C-alpha atoms as a printed R data frame, in Angstrom:
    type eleno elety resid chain resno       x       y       z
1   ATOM     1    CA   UNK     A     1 100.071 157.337 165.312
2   ATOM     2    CA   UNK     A     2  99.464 157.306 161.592
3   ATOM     3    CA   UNK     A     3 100.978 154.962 158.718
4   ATOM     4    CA   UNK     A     4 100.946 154.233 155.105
5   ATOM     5    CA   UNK     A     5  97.844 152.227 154.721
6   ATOM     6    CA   UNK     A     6  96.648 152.563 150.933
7   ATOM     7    CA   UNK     A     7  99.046 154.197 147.435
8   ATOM     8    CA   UNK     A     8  97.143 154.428 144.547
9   ATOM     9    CA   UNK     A     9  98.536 153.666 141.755
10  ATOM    10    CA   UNK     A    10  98.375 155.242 138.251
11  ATOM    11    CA   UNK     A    11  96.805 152.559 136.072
12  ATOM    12    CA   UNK     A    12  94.686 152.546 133.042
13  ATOM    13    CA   UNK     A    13  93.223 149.096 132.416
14  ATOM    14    CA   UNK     A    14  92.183 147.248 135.633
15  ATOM    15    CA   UNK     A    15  91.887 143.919 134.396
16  ATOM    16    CA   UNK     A    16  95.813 143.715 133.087
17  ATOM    17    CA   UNK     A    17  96.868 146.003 136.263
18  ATOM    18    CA   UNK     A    18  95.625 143.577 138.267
19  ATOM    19    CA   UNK     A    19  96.804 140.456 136.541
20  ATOM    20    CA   UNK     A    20 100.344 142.114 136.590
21  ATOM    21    CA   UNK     A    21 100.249 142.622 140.472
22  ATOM    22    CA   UNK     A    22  98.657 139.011 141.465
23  ATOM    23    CA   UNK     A    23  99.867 136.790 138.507
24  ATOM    24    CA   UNK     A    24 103.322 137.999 138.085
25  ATOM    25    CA   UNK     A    25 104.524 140.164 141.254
26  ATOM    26    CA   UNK     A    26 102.931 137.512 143.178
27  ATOM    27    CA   UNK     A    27 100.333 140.111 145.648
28  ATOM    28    CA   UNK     A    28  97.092 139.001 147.003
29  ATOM    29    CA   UNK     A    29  93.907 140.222 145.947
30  ATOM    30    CA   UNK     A    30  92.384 142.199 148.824
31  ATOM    31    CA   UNK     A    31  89.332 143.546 147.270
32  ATOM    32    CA   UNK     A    32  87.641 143.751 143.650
33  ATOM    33    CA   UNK     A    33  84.407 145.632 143.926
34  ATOM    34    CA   UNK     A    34  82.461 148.103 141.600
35  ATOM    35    CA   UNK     A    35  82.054 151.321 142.422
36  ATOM    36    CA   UNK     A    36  78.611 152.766 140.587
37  ATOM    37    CA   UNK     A    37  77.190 151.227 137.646
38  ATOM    38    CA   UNK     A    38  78.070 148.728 135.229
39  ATOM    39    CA   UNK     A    39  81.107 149.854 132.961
40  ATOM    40    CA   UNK     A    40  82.309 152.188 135.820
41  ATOM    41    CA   UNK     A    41  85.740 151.572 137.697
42  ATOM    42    CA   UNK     A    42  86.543 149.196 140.001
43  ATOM    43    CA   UNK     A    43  87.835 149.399 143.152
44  ATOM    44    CA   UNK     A    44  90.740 147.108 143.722
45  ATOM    45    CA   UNK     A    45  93.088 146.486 146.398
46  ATOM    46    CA   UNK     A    46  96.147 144.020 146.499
47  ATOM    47    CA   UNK     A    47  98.919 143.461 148.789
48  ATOM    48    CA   UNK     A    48 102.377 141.565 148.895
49  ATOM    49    CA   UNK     A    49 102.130 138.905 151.060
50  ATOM    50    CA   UNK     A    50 103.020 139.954 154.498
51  ATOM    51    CA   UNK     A    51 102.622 143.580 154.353
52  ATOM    52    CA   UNK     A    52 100.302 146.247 155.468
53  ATOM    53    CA   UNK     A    53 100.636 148.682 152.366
54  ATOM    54    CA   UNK     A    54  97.478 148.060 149.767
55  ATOM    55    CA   UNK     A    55  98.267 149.055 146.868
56  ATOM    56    CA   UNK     A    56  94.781 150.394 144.524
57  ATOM    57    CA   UNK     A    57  94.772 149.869 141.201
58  ATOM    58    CA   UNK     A    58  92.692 152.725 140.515
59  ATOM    59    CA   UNK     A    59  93.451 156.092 138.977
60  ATOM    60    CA   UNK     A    60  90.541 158.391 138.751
61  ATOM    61    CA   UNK     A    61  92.277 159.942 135.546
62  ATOM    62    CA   UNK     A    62  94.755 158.494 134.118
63  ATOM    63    CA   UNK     A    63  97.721 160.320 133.329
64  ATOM    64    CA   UNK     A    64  99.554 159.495 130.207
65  ATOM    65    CA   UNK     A    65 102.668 161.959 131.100
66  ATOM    66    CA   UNK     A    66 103.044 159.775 134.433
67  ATOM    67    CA   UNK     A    67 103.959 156.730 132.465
68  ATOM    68    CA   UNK     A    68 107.793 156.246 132.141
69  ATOM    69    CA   UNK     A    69 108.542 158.506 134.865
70  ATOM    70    CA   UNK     A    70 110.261 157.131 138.388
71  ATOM    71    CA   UNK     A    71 107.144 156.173 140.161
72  ATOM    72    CA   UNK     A    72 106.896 157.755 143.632
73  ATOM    73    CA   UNK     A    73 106.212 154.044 145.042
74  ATOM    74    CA   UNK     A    74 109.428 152.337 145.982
75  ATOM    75    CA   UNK     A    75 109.542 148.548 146.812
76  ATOM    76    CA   UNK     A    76 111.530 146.868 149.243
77  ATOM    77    CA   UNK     A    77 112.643 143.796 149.289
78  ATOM    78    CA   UNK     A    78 115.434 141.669 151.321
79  ATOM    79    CA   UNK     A    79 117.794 140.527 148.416
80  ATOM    80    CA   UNK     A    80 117.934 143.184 145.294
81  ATOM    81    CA   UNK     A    81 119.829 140.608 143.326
82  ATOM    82    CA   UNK     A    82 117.989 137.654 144.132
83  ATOM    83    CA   UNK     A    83 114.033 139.357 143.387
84  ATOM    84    CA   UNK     A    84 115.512 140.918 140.204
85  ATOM    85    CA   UNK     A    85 116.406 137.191 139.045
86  ATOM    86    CA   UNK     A    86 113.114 135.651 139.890
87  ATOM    87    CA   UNK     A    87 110.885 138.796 138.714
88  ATOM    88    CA   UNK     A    88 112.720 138.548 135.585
89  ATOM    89    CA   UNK     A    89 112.232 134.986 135.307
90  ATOM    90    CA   UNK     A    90 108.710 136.264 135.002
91  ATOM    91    CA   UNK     A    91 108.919 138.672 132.215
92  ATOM    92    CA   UNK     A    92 109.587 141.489 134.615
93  ATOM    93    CA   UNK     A    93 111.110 144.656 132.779
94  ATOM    94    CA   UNK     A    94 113.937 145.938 134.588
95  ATOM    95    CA   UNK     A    95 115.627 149.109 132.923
96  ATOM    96    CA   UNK     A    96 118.203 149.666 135.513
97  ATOM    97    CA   UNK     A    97 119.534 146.194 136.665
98  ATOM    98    CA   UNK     A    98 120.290 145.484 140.319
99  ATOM    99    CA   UNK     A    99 123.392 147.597 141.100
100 ATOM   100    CA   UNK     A   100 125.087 148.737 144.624
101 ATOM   101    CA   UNK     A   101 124.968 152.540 145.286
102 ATOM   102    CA   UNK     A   102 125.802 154.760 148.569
103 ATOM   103    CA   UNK     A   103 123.065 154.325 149.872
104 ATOM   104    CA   UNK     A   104 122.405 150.222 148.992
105 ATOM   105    CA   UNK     A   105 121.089 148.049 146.554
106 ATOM   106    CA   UNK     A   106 118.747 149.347 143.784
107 ATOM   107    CA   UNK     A   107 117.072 148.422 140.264
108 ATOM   108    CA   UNK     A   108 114.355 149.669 138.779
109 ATOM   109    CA   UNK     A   109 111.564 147.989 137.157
110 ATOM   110    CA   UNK     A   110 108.866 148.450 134.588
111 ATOM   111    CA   UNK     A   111 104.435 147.259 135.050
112 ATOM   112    CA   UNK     A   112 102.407 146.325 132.446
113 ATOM   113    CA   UNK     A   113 101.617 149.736 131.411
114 ATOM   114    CA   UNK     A   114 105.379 151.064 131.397
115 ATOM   115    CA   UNK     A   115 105.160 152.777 135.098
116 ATOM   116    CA   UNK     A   116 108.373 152.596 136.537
117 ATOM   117    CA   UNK     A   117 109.102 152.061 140.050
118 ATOM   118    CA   UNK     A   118 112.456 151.388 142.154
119 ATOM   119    CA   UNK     A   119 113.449 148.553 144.129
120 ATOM   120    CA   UNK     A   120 115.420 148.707 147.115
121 ATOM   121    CA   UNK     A   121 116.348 147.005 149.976
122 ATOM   122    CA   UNK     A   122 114.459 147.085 153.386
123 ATOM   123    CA   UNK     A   123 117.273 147.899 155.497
124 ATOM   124    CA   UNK     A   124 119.582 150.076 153.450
């Protein structure tokens, strides 16, 4: 049987990527390591507390024309309205505030290098 174990995610500079992901959206650090020489990338893995899903803040080339679009990496969550208010407590950019749809809750929110990703709920 096979699952989602790892997304990559498109990110430029490591060091604010990852202070984004722990400091702010409140993941664990899973793994910080190098991956050649000094100066090369990292690799680095975190994960929200309680899931399975690593998310690596790695991009082997960065791409510039990603940045702004609708991520392909959607986040649950088990109260739209209620993670919107605390994230944005935190400085969290949210374009598209939390708003019901057809299909359930959804908002949309910003990282530190303007990816955007949506926000859903887990059973909707």
């Amino acid at each position: 049987m096979l699952q989602v174990g790892k997304v990559s995610l498109n990110v430029n500079d490591q060091d604010a990527a990852k202070r984004f992901w722990v400091e702010k959206m409140g993941f664990e650090e899973v793994m910080d390591t190098p991956m050649g020489e000094a100066g090369s990338p990292r690799w680095i893995e975190v994960r929200a507390p309680g899931d399975g899903i690593t998310l690596v803040l790695f991009s082997h080339r960065f791409d510039m024309e990603k940045v702004g679009a609708l991520n392909n990496v959607l986040f649950a969550c088990d109260d739209v309205p209620r993670t919107y208010r605390e994230l944005a407590a935190k400085g969290i950019d949210f374009p598209d505030k939390p708003a019901q749809q057809e299909w359930g809750w959804w908002a949309t929110f910003r990282d530190n290098e303007g990816n955007f990703y949506g926000l859903t709920e887990r059973n909707a």
